[in-house]
Coordinates of C-alpha atoms and ligand atoms in Angstrom, one line a residue:
Chain A
X18 CA 205.3 48.5 21.9
X19 CA 208.0 50.0 24.1
X20 CA 209.8 46.7 24.2
X21 CA 209.7 46.5 20.4
X22 CA 211.1 49.9 20.1
X23 CA 213.9 49.0 22.5
X24 CA 214.7 45.8 20.6
X25 CA 214.5 47.7 17.3
X26 CA 216.9 50.4 18.5
X27 CA 219.4 47.9 19.9
X28 CA 219.2 45.9 16.7
X29 CA 219.8 48.9 14.5
X30 CA 222.8 50.0 16.7
X31 CA 224.2 46.5 16.2
X32 CA 223.7 46.6 12.4
X33 CA 225.3 50.0 12.4
X34 CA 228.3 48.7 14.3
X35 CA 228.7 45.7 12.0
X36 CA 228.5 48.0 9.0
X37 CA 231.2 50.2 10.5
X38 CA 233.5 47.2 11.0
X39 CA 232.9 45.9 7.4
X40 CA 233.4 49.4 6.0
X41 CA 236.7 49.7 7.9
X42 CA 238.0 46.4 6.5
X43 CA 237.0 47.3 3.0
X44 CA 238.7 50.7 3.3
X45 CA 241.8 49.1 4.8
X46 CA 242.0 46.6 1.9
X47 CA 241.8 49.6 -0.5
X48 CA 245.1 50.8 0.9
X49 CA 246.8 47.5 0.4
X50 CA 248.7 48.6 -2.7
X51 CA 250.4 51.3 -0.6
X52 CA 251.3 49.0 2.2
X53 CA 255.0 49.1 1.2
X54 CA 255.4 52.5 3.0
X55 CA 254.4 50.9 6.3
X56 CA 256.5 47.7 6.2
X57 CA 258.7 48.7 9.2
X58 CA 255.7 49.5 11.4
X59 CA 254.0 46.3 10.2
X60 CA 257.0 44.1 11.1
X61 CA 257.2 45.8 14.5
X62 CA 253.5 45.2 15.1
X63 CA 253.7 41.6 14.0
X64 CA 256.8 40.9 16.0
X65 CA 255.4 42.5 19.2
X66 CA 252.1 40.6 18.8
X67 CA 253.9 37.3 18.4
X68 CA 256.4 37.8 21.2
X69 CA 253.8 39.1 23.6
X70 CA 251.4 36.2 23.2
X71 CA 253.8 33.4 22.5
X72 CA 254.4 32.0 26.0
X73 CA 250.7 32.0 27.0
X74 CA 249.6 30.5 23.7
X75 CA 252.1 27.7 24.1
X76 CA 251.1 26.8 27.6
X77 CA 247.4 26.8 26.7
X78 CA 248.1 24.8 23.5
X79 CA 249.9 22.1 25.4
X80 CA 247.0 21.7 27.8
X81 CA 244.5 21.8 25.0
X82 CA 246.3 19.0 23.2
X83 CA 246.4 17.0 26.5
X84 CA 242.7 17.5 27.0
X85 CA 242.0 16.5 23.4
X86 CA 244.0 13.3 23.9
X87 CA 242.2 12.6 27.2
X88 CA 238.7 13.1 25.8
X89 CA 239.2 10.9 22.7
X90 CA 241.4 8.5 24.6
X91 CA 238.7 7.8 27.2
X92 CA 236.3 6.8 24.5
X93 CA 238.9 4.9 22.3
X94 CA 240.0 2.9 25.3
X95 CA 236.5 1.4 25.6
X96 CA 236.8 0.1 22.1
X97 CA 240.4 -0.9 22.5
X98 CA 241.4 1.3 19.6
X99 CA 243.9 3.8 21.1
X100 CA 246.3 3.3 18.2
X101 CA 244.5 6.0 16.2
X102 CA 244.9 8.5 19.1
X103 CA 247.8 10.3 17.4
X104 CA 245.8 10.7 14.2
X105 CA 242.7 12.1 15.9
X106 CA 244.7 14.5 18.2
X107 CA 246.8 15.8 15.3
X108 CA 243.8 16.4 13.0
X109 CA 241.5 18.0 15.5
X110 CA 244.4 20.2 16.8
X111 CA 245.1 21.4 13.3
X112 CA 241.5 21.9 12.2
X113 CA 239.9 23.3 15.3
X114 CA 241.8 23.6 18.5
X115 CA 245.0 25.2 17.3
X116 CA 243.4 28.1 15.4
X117 CA 240.8 28.6 18.1
X118 CA 242.9 28.9 21.2
X119 CA 245.6 30.9 19.4
X120 CA 242.9 33.4 18.3
X121 CA 241.3 33.6 21.7
X122 CA 244.7 34.4 23.3
X123 CA 245.4 36.9 20.6
X124 CA 242.1 38.6 21.1
X125 CA 242.8 38.9 24.8
X126 CA 246.3 40.1 24.5
X127 CA 246.8 41.9 21.1
X128 CA 243.1 42.8 20.4
X129 CA 242.7 44.4 23.8
X130 CA 245.9 46.4 23.5
X131 CA 244.9 47.6 19.9
X132 CA 241.6 48.8 21.3
X133 CA 243.3 50.5 24.2
X134 CA 245.9 52.2 22.0
X135 CA 243.5 53.4 19.4
X136 CA 240.9 54.3 22.0
X137 CA 243.3 56.5 23.9
X138 CA 244.3 58.1 20.6
X139 CA 240.7 58.8 19.9
X140 CA 239.8 60.4 23.2
X141 CA 242.9 62.5 23.2
X142 CA 242.3 63.9 19.7
X143 CA 245.2 62.1 18.2
X144 CA 243.0 60.5 15.6
X145 CA 241.5 63.9 14.8
X146 CA 245.1 65.3 14.5
X147 CA 245.9 62.6 11.9
X148 CA 242.8 63.5 9.9
X149 CA 243.7 67.2 10.1
X150 CA 247.1 66.3 8.7
X151 CA 245.3 64.4 5.9
X152 CA 246.7 61.1 7.2
X153 CA 243.9 58.6 7.0
X154 CA 243.9 56.6 10.2
X155 CA 242.7 53.6 8.3
X156 CA 245.9 53.7 6.1
X157 CA 248.2 54.7 9.0
X158 CA 246.8 52.7 11.9
X159 CA 244.3 50.0 10.8
X160 CA 245.9 48.4 7.8
X161 CA 249.3 47.6 9.3
X162 CA 247.6 46.0 12.3
X163 CA 245.2 43.9 10.2
X164 CA 248.0 42.6 8.0
X165 CA 250.3 42.0 11.0
X166 CA 247.5 39.9 12.6
X167 CA 246.8 38.1 9.3
X168 CA 250.4 37.0 9.3
X169 CA 250.9 36.4 13.1
X170 CA 247.8 34.4 13.8
X171 CA 248.5 31.5 11.4
X172 CA 252.2 31.6 12.4
X173 CA 251.4 31.1 16.0
X174 CA 248.8 28.6 15.1
X175 CA 251.4 26.3 13.5
X176 CA 253.4 26.4 16.7
X177 CA 250.3 25.8 18.8
X178 CA 249.5 22.8 16.7
X179 CA 252.9 21.3 17.3
X180 CA 252.9 22.0 21.0
X181 CA 249.3 20.7 21.3
X182 CA 250.2 17.4 19.6
X183 CA 253.1 17.1 21.9
X184 CA 250.8 17.8 24.9
X185 CA 248.6 14.9 23.7
X186 CA 251.6 12.6 23.4
X187 CA 252.4 13.0 27.1
X188 CA 248.9 11.9 28.0
X189 CA 249.0 9.1 25.4
X190 CA 252.1 7.6 26.8
X191 CA 251.6 8.1 30.5
X192 CA 247.8 7.6 30.9
X193 CA 246.6 5.7 27.9
X194 CA 249.5 3.3 27.3
X195 CA 250.1 4.4 23.7
X196 CA 253.8 4.3 22.9
X197 CA 255.2 7.6 21.9
X198 CA 256.6 6.2 18.7
X199 CA 253.2 4.9 17.6
X200 CA 251.5 8.2 18.6
X201 CA 254.0 10.3 16.6
X202 CA 254.0 7.9 13.6
X203 CA 250.2 8.1 13.3
X204 CA 250.2 11.8 13.8
X205 CA 252.9 12.3 11.1
X206 CA 251.1 10.0 8.7
X207 CA 247.8 11.9 9.2
X208 CA 249.5 15.3 8.5
X209 CA 251.7 14.2 5.5
X210 CA 249.9 11.6 3.5
X211 CA 247.6 13.6 1.3
X212 CA 246.9 14.0 -2.3
X213 CA 247.2 17.8 -2.0
X214 CA 250.3 19.6 -0.8
X215 CA 248.8 20.0 2.7
X216 CA 246.0 17.8 4.1
X217 CA 242.6 19.5 4.2
X218 CA 242.7 19.7 8.1
X219 CA 245.9 21.7 8.0
X220 CA 244.9 24.2 5.3
X221 CA 241.4 24.7 6.6
X222 CA 242.9 25.4 10.0
X223 CA 245.4 27.9 8.6
X224 CA 242.7 29.6 6.6
X225 CA 240.7 29.9 9.8
X226 CA 243.7 31.4 11.5
X227 CA 244.1 34.0 8.8
X228 CA 240.4 34.9 9.0
X229 CA 240.5 35.1 12.8
X230 CA 243.6 37.4 12.7
X231 CA 241.9 39.8 10.3
X232 CA 238.7 39.7 12.3
X233 CA 240.4 40.4 15.7
X234 CA 242.4 43.3 14.3
X235 CA 239.5 44.9 12.5
X236 CA 237.0 44.5 15.4
X237 CA 239.6 45.8 17.9
X238 CA 240.5 48.8 15.7
X239 CA 236.9 49.6 15.2
X240 CA 236.2 49.5 18.9
X241 CA 239.1 51.8 19.6
X242 CA 238.2 54.3 16.8
X243 CA 234.7 54.5 18.1
X244 CA 235.7 55.1 21.8
X245 CA 234.4 58.3 23.3
X246 CA 234.3 59.9 26.8
X247 CA 237.8 59.7 28.3
X248 CA 239.4 56.8 30.2
X249 CA 236.0 55.1 30.9
X250 CA 235.3 55.1 27.2
X251 CA 238.7 53.4 26.5
X252 CA 237.8 50.7 29.1
X253 CA 234.5 50.1 27.3
X254 CA 236.2 49.9 24.0
X255 CA 238.7 47.2 25.3
X256 CA 235.8 45.2 26.7
X257 CA 233.8 45.4 23.4
X258 CA 236.9 44.5 21.4
X259 CA 237.6 41.3 23.3
X260 CA 233.9 40.3 23.6
X261 CA 233.2 40.9 19.9
X262 CA 236.4 39.1 18.8
X263 CA 235.6 36.0 20.8
X264 CA 232.0 35.9 19.4
X265 CA 233.4 36.3 15.8
X266 CA 236.0 33.6 16.3
X267 CA 233.4 31.1 17.3
X268 CA 230.9 32.1 14.6
X269 CA 233.5 32.4 11.8
X270 CA 235.2 29.1 12.9
X271 CA 231.8 27.4 12.6
X272 CA 231.2 28.9 9.1
X273 CA 234.6 27.9 7.7
X274 CA 234.4 24.3 9.0
X275 CA 230.8 24.0 7.7
X276 CA 231.7 25.4 4.4
X277 CA 234.7 23.1 3.7
X278 CA 233.2 19.9 5.2
X279 CA 229.5 20.1 4.5
X280 CA 228.8 22.6 1.8
X281 CA 231.8 22.2 -0.5
X282 CA 232.1 18.5 0.5
Chain B
X16 CA 237.8 84.3 5.3
X17 CA 236.2 82.0 7.8
X18 CA 232.4 82.3 8.2
X19 CA 230.0 80.4 10.5
X20 CA 226.3 81.2 10.1
X21 CA 223.6 80.1 12.5
X22 CA 225.4 76.8 13.4
X23 CA 223.6 74.3 15.6
X24 CA 225.2 71.1 17.0
X25 CA 224.0 68.6 19.5
X26 CA 226.6 66.3 21.2
X27 CA 226.0 63.7 23.8
X28 CA 222.4 64.7 24.2
X29 CA 223.2 68.4 24.8
X30 CA 222.8 71.4 22.5
X31 CA 226.4 72.6 22.4
X32 CA 226.2 75.2 19.5
X33 CA 222.9 77.0 19.3
X34 CA 222.9 79.5 16.5
X35 CA 226.6 80.4 16.5
X36 CA 227.5 83.1 14.0
X37 CA 231.0 84.4 13.6
X38 CA 233.3 85.6 10.9
X39 CA 237.1 86.0 10.6
X40 CA 238.1 88.3 7.7
X41 CA 241.3 87.5 5.7
X42 CA 244.5 88.2 7.6
X43 CA 242.7 88.8 10.9
X44 CA 243.0 87.1 14.2
X45 CA 239.7 86.3 16.1
X46 CA 240.0 85.4 19.7
X47 CA 237.2 83.1 21.1
X48 CA 236.8 83.1 24.8
X49 CA 234.1 81.6 27.1
X50 CA 233.5 79.3 30.0
X51 CA 234.8 75.7 30.0
X52 CA 232.6 73.3 28.1
X53 CA 230.7 75.9 26.1
X54 CA 231.9 74.4 22.8
X55 CA 235.0 76.4 21.8
X56 CA 236.9 73.4 20.8
X57 CA 233.8 72.0 19.1
X58 CA 233.6 75.3 17.1
X59 CA 237.2 74.8 15.8
X60 CA 236.5 71.2 14.8
X61 CA 233.6 72.4 12.6
X62 CA 235.9 74.7 10.7
X63 CA 238.3 72.0 9.8
X64 CA 235.6 69.5 9.1
X65 CA 236.1 67.0 11.9
X66 CA 232.6 67.7 13.1
X67 CA 229.6 68.6 10.9
X68 CA 226.9 70.9 12.0
X69 CA 223.3 69.7 12.4
X70 CA 222.2 72.9 10.6
X71 CA 223.7 76.1 9.6
X72 CA 226.7 76.9 7.3
X73 CA 230.4 76.7 7.9
X74 CA 232.4 78.3 5.1
X75 CA 236.1 78.8 4.4
X76 CA 236.9 81.0 1.4
X77 CA 233.2 80.9 0.4
X78 CA 233.3 77.1 0.2
X79 CA 230.9 75.1 2.4
X80 CA 233.1 72.8 4.6
X81 CA 230.4 70.2 5.5
X82 CA 229.6 69.6 1.8
X83 CA 233.2 68.9 0.9
X84 CA 234.2 65.4 -0.3
X85 CA 237.3 63.7 0.9
X86 CA 239.6 65.3 -1.7
X87 CA 238.3 68.8 -1.1
X88 CA 238.7 68.3 2.7
X89 CA 242.3 67.2 2.2
X90 CA 243.0 70.2 0.1
X91 CA 241.5 72.5 2.7
X92 CA 243.4 70.8 5.5
X93 CA 246.7 71.2 3.7
X94 CA 246.1 75.0 3.8
X95 CA 245.2 74.9 7.5
X96 CA 247.2 74.4 10.7
X97 CA 245.5 73.2 13.8
X98 CA 246.9 73.3 17.3
X99 CA 244.9 70.8 19.4
X100 CA 244.2 71.4 23.1
X101 CA 247.1 69.6 24.8
X102 CA 248.9 69.1 21.6
X103 CA 247.5 65.7 20.5
X104 CA 251.0 64.4 19.7
X105 CA 251.3 60.9 18.3
X106 CA 252.7 59.0 21.3
X107 CA 255.1 56.7 19.7
X108 CA 256.8 59.3 17.5
X109 CA 259.5 61.6 18.7
X110 CA 258.8 65.4 18.8
X111 CA 260.7 65.9 15.6
X112 CA 258.9 63.0 13.9
X113 CA 255.6 64.4 15.0
X114 CA 256.4 67.7 13.5
X115 CA 257.7 66.1 10.3
X116 CA 254.5 64.0 9.8
X117 CA 252.5 66.5 7.8
X118 CA 255.5 67.1 5.5
X119 CA 256.4 63.4 5.0
X120 CA 252.9 62.2 4.2
X121 CA 252.1 64.7 1.5
X122 CA 254.9 67.0 0.3
X123 CA 257.6 66.0 -2.1
X124 CA 260.4 67.4 0.0
X125 CA 263.5 65.2 0.4
X126 CA 264.6 64.0 3.8
X127 CA 267.2 66.8 4.3
X128 CA 264.7 69.5 3.5
X129 CA 262.1 68.0 5.8
X130 CA 264.7 67.9 8.6
X131 CA 265.8 71.5 8.0
X132 CA 262.2 72.7 8.0
X133 CA 261.4 70.7 11.2
X134 CA 264.3 72.2 13.1
X135 CA 263.5 75.7 11.9
X136 CA 260.0 75.5 13.3
X137 CA 261.1 73.8 16.5
X138 CA 263.5 76.6 17.0
X139 CA 260.7 79.1 16.6
X140 CA 258.7 77.5 19.4
X141 CA 261.8 77.0 21.6
X142 CA 261.8 73.2 21.3
X143 CA 264.9 72.5 19.3
X144 CA 266.7 71.0 22.3
X145 CA 263.9 68.4 22.8
X146 CA 263.6 67.3 19.2
X147 CA 264.5 63.7 20.0
X148 CA 262.3 63.3 23.1
X149 CA 259.2 61.2 23.2
X150 CA 255.8 62.7 24.0
X151 CA 255.2 60.7 27.2
X152 CA 258.5 62.0 28.6
X153 CA 257.9 65.8 28.2
X154 CA 255.8 68.3 30.1
X155 CA 252.3 69.6 29.0
X156 CA 253.7 72.9 28.0
X157 CA 256.3 71.2 25.8
X158 CA 253.7 69.0 24.2
X159 CA 251.7 72.1 23.4
X160 CA 254.7 73.8 21.8
X161 CA 255.5 70.7 19.8
X162 CA 251.9 70.7 18.6
X163 CA 252.2 74.4 17.7
X164 CA 255.3 73.6 15.6
X165 CA 253.4 70.8 13.9
X166 CA 250.5 73.2 13.1
X167 CA 252.9 75.7 11.6
X168 CA 255.3 73.5 9.8
X169 CA 253.4 73.5 6.4
X170 CA 253.2 77.3 6.3
X171 CA 249.4 77.3 6.4
X172 CA 247.2 80.1 5.3
X173 CA 244.8 79.5 8.2
X174 CA 245.7 78.5 11.8
X175 CA 243.3 77.4 14.5
X176 CA 244.9 77.6 17.9
X177 CA 243.1 75.7 20.8
X178 CA 244.6 77.2 24.0
X179 CA 248.1 78.0 22.7
X180 CA 249.4 79.1 26.1
X181 CA 247.6 76.7 28.5
X182 CA 250.1 75.7 31.2
X183 CA 253.0 77.8 29.9
X184 CA 255.0 80.0 32.2
X185 CA 254.7 83.8 31.5
X186 CA 258.0 84.1 29.7
X187 CA 257.3 81.3 27.2
X188 CA 253.7 82.5 27.0
X189 CA 254.9 85.9 25.9
X190 CA 257.2 84.3 23.2
X191 CA 254.3 82.3 21.9
X192 CA 252.1 85.4 21.7
X193 CA 254.8 87.1 19.7
X194 CA 255.2 84.1 17.4
X195 CA 251.4 84.2 16.7
X196 CA 251.5 87.9 15.9
X197 CA 254.6 87.4 13.7
X198 CA 253.0 84.5 11.8
X199 CA 250.0 86.8 11.1
X200 CA 252.0 89.8 10.1
X201 CA 254.7 88.1 8.1
X202 CA 252.6 85.4 6.3
X203 CA 249.2 87.1 6.4
X204 CA 247.7 84.1 8.2
X205 CA 244.1 84.2 9.1
X206 CA 243.5 82.7 12.5
X207 CA 241.1 81.8 15.3
X208 CA 242.5 81.5 18.8
X209 CA 240.7 79.9 21.7
X210 CA 242.1 81.0 25.0
X211 CA 241.2 81.8 28.6
X212 CA 244.1 84.2 28.9
X213 CA 243.5 88.0 28.8
X214 CA 247.1 88.6 27.9
X215 CA 246.9 86.3 24.9
X216 CA 243.6 87.9 23.7
X217 CA 244.8 91.4 24.0
X218 CA 248.2 90.8 22.5
X219 CA 247.2 88.5 19.6
X220 CA 243.6 89.4 18.8
X221 CA 242.1 91.8 16.3
X222 CA 238.6 91.0 17.4
X223 CA 237.4 89.1 20.5
X224 CA 234.2 87.2 21.0
X225 CA 232.8 85.5 24.1
X226 CA 230.8 82.3 23.6
X227 CA 228.0 81.5 25.9
X228 CA 225.0 79.1 25.6
X229 CA 226.1 78.1 22.1
X230 CA 226.4 81.5 20.5
X231 CA 228.6 84.6 20.7
X232 CA 227.2 86.7 23.6
X233 CA 229.4 89.7 23.0
X234 CA 232.1 90.6 20.5
X235 CA 234.1 93.6 19.3
X236 CA 237.6 95.0 18.7
X237 CA 240.2 94.6 21.5
X238 CA 239.6 98.2 22.6
X239 CA 235.9 97.9 22.6
X240 CA 236.0 94.6 24.5
X241 CA 238.4 95.8 27.2
X242 CA 236.3 98.8 27.9
X243 CA 232.9 97.0 27.6
X244 CA 230.4 97.0 30.4
X245 CA 229.1 93.6 29.4
X246 CA 229.5 91.2 32.4
X247 CA 231.1 88.5 30.3
X248 CA 233.5 90.9 28.7
X249 CA 234.4 92.2 32.1
X250 CA 234.8 88.7 33.5
X251 CA 237.2 87.6 30.7
X252 CA 239.0 90.8 29.9
X253 CA 238.4 93.2 32.9
X254 CA 241.1 94.3 35.3
X255 CA 240.6 91.2 37.5
X256 CA 241.1 88.7 34.6
X257 CA 244.5 87.4 33.8
Ligands
ATP23 N1 232.5 64.0 20.5 C1 231.8 64.4 21.5 N2 230.7 63.7 21.9 C2 229.9 64.1 22.9 N3 230.1 65.2 23.6 C3 231.1 66.0 23.2 C4 232.0 65.7 22.1 N4 232.9 66.7 22.0 C5 232.6 67.6 22.9 N5 231.5 67.2 23.6 C6 230.9 68.0 24.7 O1 230.6 69.3 24.2 C7 230.9 70.3 25.2 C8 231.8 71.3 24.7 O2 233.1 70.8 24.5 P1 234.3 71.6 24.1 O3 235.5 70.7 24.1 O4 234.1 72.4 22.9 O5 234.4 72.7 25.3 P2 235.4 73.9 25.4 O6 234.6 75.1 25.3 O7 236.5 73.7 24.5 O8 235.9 73.8 26.9 P3 237.4 73.9 27.5 O9 237.6 75.4 27.8 O10 237.3 73.2 28.8 O11 238.3 73.3 26.6 C9 231.4 69.5 26.4 O12 230.4 69.4 27.4 C10 231.8 68.2 25.9 O13 231.6 67.2 26.8
MG24 MG1 238.4 73.2 24.6

């Protein structure tokens, strides 16, 4: 009985938190028509987010591409079919790995700093001060961050994809005996020959990146706005922001792939 | 007129307000004193609708604050200035930009008019020289004065002051007290001041109340309170207090 009550309470707290995050996103979207007034701040936020996470993202992307090439290369070598290595690396980088690693790095760098910033504002009454001045924190603080991340995450993802494919080419040439020209030829073919403007792998990956960016920003803003209890509370908010972002990245990534490749065909 | 009737509020598992009743008539200044952590700041936050009571009534001009919708709350807040404990300045905005914020977001004033008004208020609190500085680079007392300027910039009818002279030297303290009195006398502002300072209470207050265990333990006019035998009145306002 006691156990049930505990599980029930923890579940209802979770539902409550999820409701808060969704509500925050809906309210932020409601302010979209007035975003024009915040464009300067938005550009600042987007630029800072990009610059801050660019170096780490690129290093990780290069290694991720290399790992991808090794993993598939080991199997392909057994069938003597390493010619398609460029194709496979390029497509899986664009569909899964690029958006995923970019989002995880953004969660750790930008998500955590959003939570710390808004959390500090919450515990020092700055959020209350905005409300008292009838400035809605959702309009003033949340919306520009959500939009900045919705722009920055796909932008960085494109770079991650390119660097990742390059990382794969190094392994292909040095360890798997695939000539660099063959690798790049098959990669380019996979990413350009398509009936639609962009191949499915690329647009699904970019859509994912947009969804991840929005999710990270919203979850991190929510964690910050709900912080309480001084510096310790801010620490807990940062922890919650990163943890919840990473969980959402994985779950939403699964849902998007499943939707486009299994549900909608 | 600000009126709180039998307000109860639990926060963090503790009963903070427990039957608080207090009223501030139009044009008057009520000083709220009391030990640290008794809920003085919490009381002010109820009046401006940041916190809602668990039970009891909080009224401004006869209107029930906790029942206001967003538009009504915004309308109320436009008529109210609030000095937060420690100022609560927005960190990435300069002092002047902080003070300009309430004007920019809602009034139809042009940039020149906003600038003029901002510098006028900054001069009043003696912060004109620091207009361009950023909050992390200024002292606690300066933050407080910038917060005070931000609370007064819209010419509010009501002002809630949370420790307006904490950490200020005696000379600036005295100037702030005079400013509070002037704002009351010249603009007819109704206000509530939270303070630990006897000088501030005696200089600025019309009535003084001491909060303990979530309600007003003793209250009266300044003269009544300074001569009261009540132990709390003596502790906060007696000869030994400062
Ligand atoms: N949002 C909150 N959540 C939980 N507890 C809170 C919250 N706000 C205030 N409290 C608690 O309520 C009590 C009263 O806080 P309040 O800030 O009103 O004290 P105060 O009388 O202003 O004290 P001080 O003179 O130190 O400023 C404190 O114990 C504080 O920890
Ligand atoms: Mg206080």
